Each structure stands twice: as structure tokens, then as C-alpha cells.
Short mmCIF file of C-alpha atoms in Angstrom, two decimals:
data_model
loop_
_atom_site.label_atom_id
_atom_site.label_comp_id
_atom_site.label_asym_id
_atom_site.label_seq_id
_atom_site.Cartn_x
_atom_site.Cartn_y
_atom_site.Cartn_z
CA LEU A 1 142.77 103.00 108.25
CA VAL A 2 143.76 99.89 106.32
CA TRP A 3 141.11 97.81 104.62
CA LEU A 4 140.43 96.10 101.30
CA GLY A 5 138.34 99.10 100.34
CA GLY A 6 140.58 101.57 102.12
CA ILE A 7 140.10 104.17 99.42
CA TYR A 8 136.66 104.91 100.83
CA THR A 9 136.77 103.53 104.39
CA GLN A 10 137.71 106.93 105.78
CA TYR A 11 134.68 108.41 104.07
CA VAL A 12 132.43 105.68 105.51
CA VAL A 13 133.51 106.17 109.12
CA GLU A 14 133.59 109.96 108.98
CA THR A 15 130.18 110.20 107.33
CA MET A 16 128.17 107.37 108.88
CA VAL A 17 130.00 106.03 111.92
CA TYR A 18 131.82 108.63 113.98
CA PRO A 19 128.97 111.20 114.04
CA ARG A 20 126.71 108.68 115.80
CA GLU A 21 129.27 106.68 117.75
CA HIS A 22 128.33 106.53 121.42
CA GLU A 23 130.63 108.65 123.58
CA CYS A 24 131.71 105.66 125.67
CA MET A 25 132.43 103.62 122.55
CA ARG A 26 134.57 106.43 121.18
CA GLU A 27 136.51 106.67 124.44
CA LEU A 28 137.05 102.91 124.56
CA ARG A 29 138.06 102.79 120.90
CA LEU A 30 140.70 105.47 121.45
CA LEU A 31 141.99 103.69 124.55
CA THR A 32 142.16 100.38 122.69
CA GLN A 33 144.15 101.94 119.86
CA GLN A 34 146.89 102.80 122.39
CA HIS A 35 147.14 99.18 123.57
CA PRO A 36 150.15 97.17 122.28
CA TRP A 37 147.62 94.69 120.82
CA GLY A 38 145.27 97.43 119.70
CA PHE A 39 145.07 96.00 116.19
CA MET A 40 142.85 93.28 117.64
CA GLY A 41 140.06 95.76 118.32
CA SER A 42 136.93 95.52 116.18
CA SER A 43 136.40 98.22 113.58
CA PRO A 44 133.78 100.94 114.26
CA ASP A 45 132.01 100.49 110.90
CA GLN A 46 131.67 96.78 111.57
CA MET A 47 130.20 97.44 115.01
CA GLN A 48 127.72 99.93 113.57
CA PHE A 49 126.58 97.19 111.19
CA PHE A 50 126.28 94.64 114.01
CA SER A 51 124.32 97.12 116.12
CA MET A 52 121.79 97.59 113.33
CA LEU A 53 121.68 93.83 112.67
CA LEU A 54 120.89 93.08 116.32
CA LYS A 55 118.08 95.63 116.36
CA MET A 56 116.65 94.45 113.03
CA THR A 57 116.56 90.82 114.17
CA GLY A 58 115.20 91.65 117.62
CA ALA A 59 118.03 89.79 119.35
CA LYS A 60 117.83 89.60 123.14
CA THR A 61 120.35 86.90 124.08
CA THR A 62 123.81 87.04 122.52
CA LEU A 63 127.17 85.33 122.86
CA GLU A 64 130.63 86.75 122.22
CA VAL A 65 133.79 84.62 122.07
CA GLY A 66 136.88 86.82 122.16
CA VAL A 67 136.31 90.09 124.00
CA PHE A 68 139.69 91.86 124.24
CA THR A 69 138.95 95.33 125.72
CA GLY A 70 135.24 95.07 125.01
CA TYR A 71 134.59 97.54 122.18
CA SER A 72 132.36 95.06 120.34
CA LEU A 73 130.87 93.94 123.65
CA LEU A 74 129.86 97.51 124.47
CA ALA A 75 128.34 97.92 121.00
CA THR A 76 126.27 94.78 121.58
CA ALA A 77 125.15 95.76 125.07
CA LEU A 78 124.03 99.17 123.82
CA ALA A 79 122.07 97.60 120.95
CA LEU A 80 120.23 95.05 123.10
CA PRO A 81 116.90 95.90 124.76
CA ASP A 82 116.75 96.60 128.48
CA ASP A 83 116.09 92.93 129.24
CA GLY A 84 118.82 91.71 126.88
CA LYS A 85 121.92 89.78 127.90
CA VAL A 86 125.33 89.14 126.33
CA VAL A 87 127.50 86.29 127.57
CA ALA A 88 131.12 87.30 126.93
CA VAL A 89 133.96 84.77 126.93
CA ASP A 90 137.68 85.57 126.94
CA LYS A 91 140.84 84.04 128.36
CA SER A 92 141.97 87.42 129.72
CA ARG A 93 140.03 89.20 132.44
CA GLU A 94 142.81 91.80 132.50
CA TRP A 95 141.96 92.99 128.97
CA TYR A 96 138.25 92.99 129.74
CA ASP A 97 138.83 95.02 132.89
CA LEU A 98 140.36 97.79 130.78
CA GLY A 99 137.05 98.30 129.04
CA ARG A 100 134.74 97.51 131.93
CA PRO A 101 134.67 101.13 133.24
CA PHE A 102 133.32 102.33 129.88
CA ILE A 103 130.63 99.65 129.90
CA GLU A 104 129.65 100.79 133.38
CA LYS A 105 129.72 104.44 132.37
CA ALA A 106 127.39 103.67 129.48
CA GLY A 107 124.94 102.13 131.96
CA VAL A 108 124.80 98.68 130.34
CA ALA A 109 127.04 96.62 132.64
CA TYR A 110 123.97 94.77 133.97
CA LYS A 111 123.50 93.22 130.52
CA VAL A 112 127.01 91.69 130.49
CA ASP A 113 127.84 88.24 131.84
CA PHE A 114 131.62 87.90 131.51
CA ARG A 115 133.20 84.45 131.82
CA ALA A 116 136.98 84.11 131.88
CA GLY A 117 138.56 80.95 130.54
CA ASP A 118 139.45 78.91 127.49
CA GLY A 119 136.79 79.51 124.85
CA ILE A 120 136.22 75.89 123.91
CA ALA A 121 136.04 74.78 127.54
CA VAL A 122 133.55 77.50 128.45
CA LEU A 123 131.33 76.70 125.46
CA ASP A 124 131.41 73.00 126.35
CA ARG A 125 130.26 73.81 129.89
CA MET A 126 127.47 75.95 128.49
CA LEU A 127 126.32 73.11 126.25
CA LEU A 128 126.32 70.68 129.14
CA ALA A 129 124.76 73.29 131.44
CA GLY A 130 126.22 71.22 134.24
CA ASP A 131 127.87 73.97 136.27
CA GLY A 132 124.85 76.04 137.18
CA GLU A 133 125.08 78.39 134.20
CA GLU A 134 121.67 79.03 132.66
CA ASN A 135 122.63 78.26 129.10
CA GLY A 136 122.39 75.35 126.72
CA GLU A 137 121.54 74.45 123.18
CA GLY A 138 119.49 76.90 121.16
CA LYS A 139 119.52 79.64 123.78
CA PHE A 140 121.12 82.48 121.82
CA ASP A 141 119.81 84.74 119.07
CA PHE A 142 123.23 85.93 117.93
CA ALA A 143 126.87 84.98 118.41
CA TYR A 144 130.08 86.77 117.46
CA VAL A 145 133.38 84.87 117.30
CA ASP A 146 136.63 86.85 117.22
CA ALA A 147 139.08 84.49 118.91
CA ASP A 148 141.98 82.27 117.84
CA LYS A 149 141.48 81.53 114.15
CA GLN A 150 143.12 78.11 114.42
CA ARG A 151 140.06 76.89 116.32
CA TYR A 152 137.31 78.49 114.24
CA ALA A 153 136.09 75.09 113.04
CA ALA A 154 135.81 73.88 116.66
CA TYR A 155 134.01 77.06 117.69
CA HIS A 156 131.61 76.66 114.78
CA GLU A 157 130.45 73.23 115.91
CA ARG A 158 129.74 74.46 119.41
CA VAL A 159 128.34 77.91 118.69
CA LEU A 160 125.99 76.54 116.05
CA ARG A 161 124.40 74.36 118.74
CA LEU A 162 124.15 77.25 121.19
CA VAL A 163 122.41 79.53 118.70
CA ARG A 164 118.73 78.83 117.96
CA VAL A 165 117.42 77.89 114.53
CA GLY A 166 116.99 81.21 112.76
CA GLY A 167 119.74 82.78 114.82
CA VAL A 168 122.88 84.38 113.41
CA VAL A 169 126.60 83.69 113.91
CA ALA A 170 129.34 86.07 112.78
CA TYR A 171 133.04 85.18 112.44
CA ASP A 172 135.59 87.98 112.27
CA ASN A 173 138.80 88.36 110.20
CA THR A 174 137.79 85.80 107.59
CA LEU A 175 139.49 87.66 104.73
CA TRP A 176 142.72 88.03 106.74
CA GLY A 177 143.98 91.12 104.99
CA GLY A 178 142.84 89.77 101.63
CA SER A 179 145.30 86.88 101.82
CA VAL A 180 142.56 84.28 101.33
CA ALA A 181 142.17 85.54 97.76
CA MET A 182 145.92 85.63 97.08
CA PRO A 183 148.48 82.92 96.31
CA ARG A 184 149.87 81.34 99.48
CA ASP A 185 153.42 82.39 98.64
CA THR A 186 152.59 86.05 98.07
CA PRO A 187 155.79 88.07 98.74
CA GLY A 188 155.88 89.78 102.11
CA SER A 189 153.56 87.37 103.90
CA SER A 190 154.79 85.86 107.16
CA GLU A 191 154.65 82.20 108.09
CA LEU A 192 151.88 83.03 110.58
CA ASP A 193 149.86 84.83 107.92
CA ARG A 194 150.26 81.92 105.52
CA ASN A 195 149.14 79.43 108.15
CA VAL A 196 146.13 81.48 109.22
CA ARG A 197 145.29 82.13 105.58
CA ASP A 198 145.19 78.36 104.95
CA ILE A 199 142.97 77.79 107.98
CA LEU A 200 140.51 80.49 106.92
CA VAL A 201 140.39 79.32 103.30
CA GLU A 202 139.40 75.88 104.59
CA PHE A 203 136.98 77.34 107.15
CA ASN A 204 135.17 79.59 104.67
CA ALA A 205 134.84 76.70 102.22
CA ALA A 206 133.43 74.46 104.95
CA VAL A 207 130.87 77.08 105.99
CA ALA A 208 129.86 77.63 102.37
CA ALA A 209 129.14 73.89 102.08
CA ASP A 210 127.48 73.57 105.51
CA GLU A 211 123.81 72.70 104.96
CA ARG A 212 122.96 73.75 108.51
CA VAL A 213 123.45 77.43 107.65
CA GLU A 214 122.82 80.10 105.06
CA ALA A 215 126.06 82.03 104.76
CA CYS A 216 127.65 85.04 103.16
CA LEU A 217 131.12 86.58 103.36
CA LEU A 218 131.05 90.34 103.79
CA PRO A 219 133.99 92.53 102.71
CA ILE A 220 133.69 94.76 105.76
CA ALA A 221 136.68 95.50 108.01
CA ASP A 222 138.91 92.38 107.75
CA GLY A 223 136.06 90.21 106.49
CA VAL A 224 133.01 88.84 108.28
CA THR A 225 131.52 85.42 107.56
CA LEU A 226 127.87 85.66 108.50
CA CYS A 227 125.77 82.52 109.06
CA ARG A 228 122.06 82.04 109.68
CA ARG A 229 121.26 78.69 111.28
CA VAL A 230 118.56 76.88 109.32
CA LYS A 231 118.70 73.41 110.89
#
């Protein structure tokens, strides 16, 4: 396991996460790790934190942008009450279909509303509520964004309208391997990493200055910027 606090991450997951990880989540996590893009899967310690956060806040309606194989989606569906719902958005139904059997096996598929398509376009339709989808501004208690980092600022403007005042939005990978705290020309960094690092430095600064939210940046997994909408 690689993480900023990697010296104790193994201890964290072996002591607190794996012993209580749902069987279907474990199976999906192991399957995802074998995928060529498996590094995109959410970390189990992060999902344990989200699960507790959802229960503590009493969330019932949630939104996820960027699903991949659905490990985080399954964690959310398991954490929601029986009448809860998670709207899941991803450009690839193929990736989602890999994880769908585990969601069904866990008995929570009825809580999942998957919508394939470009994230921005789907969110815009939800805001307009002009295509028959029962969504709109202020409808969600919680949102999780783990999609293309280049468009995080655009996602923020839309998701913040979809989440109610008092609701929570979480953005993944906002430390980007620690690069946001390092010089841009750090040896060994790729052009992609430098570009994404620049985008996330700007994004985190913008969120920190955004008066519509209370925000914190958590050093968990690859970094999570957590926002609570206040206006």
C-alpha cells in the first residue's frame, strides 16, 4: 500500500478496516485490483470513513460522479438506510457492469440509480430536471466526486447546487501523491502529474476561499477535500 502515511496504513487497514469489510466489498476490491486500471479504485480505509460519515449525518440521498467498478458505490449503498438512494454517474457502463453482480449479491442494487454518460452533461440535465429524472437543486445529502481532475472546478459548481445546504461534498485524489505540497519540477514527476498537480493546487485554493462551504483537506488515501455547504 502506498500512501503519504504508508508507514502505518497497513496497520490501519489490518486492524480497523479488513476485519469489518463486507464480504461483497472485499470480493469487489480484489477483483478491481486485478483490473488494468485498478489503481483508480477507492481505498478501503477511505470507504470505511465515508460509510461512518453517511451514517453519522443521516444521509438518504447521495450522488457519485465517477464510479469505475463500483467499490465506493457499494460502500455507499450499504451505508444508506433501506429507503436511501445513490445516483451514480460514469461514462463507462462496462466498468460499472463488472461490479454490478457484487452490488446485487449484497442485496442493495435497488438503492442504485446508474446513469451512463459525460459527467458534466448528466449533472446539467439533473439541474434542469427536464428529462424526467427526479432530481434538481438541493436534492442530495452527500456527493462524492472521483472523476477527471481537469474538470473538478466545473463539477464543483454543479454539485454544490445539487447538494442541499448542510449537505456534504467530497472530492478524491486532492493531494495527488503529495505532489501538491512539492515543487512543480520535482524529479521523477511526469508531465501529466505536473499538470494535474497544478489543477488541484488551484482547485484546493479555490475551495478554501469559497464562502459557500466549510472545507477541510484530509490526508487519507490520496487526499480528500471535504466540503459542507453553508449557503
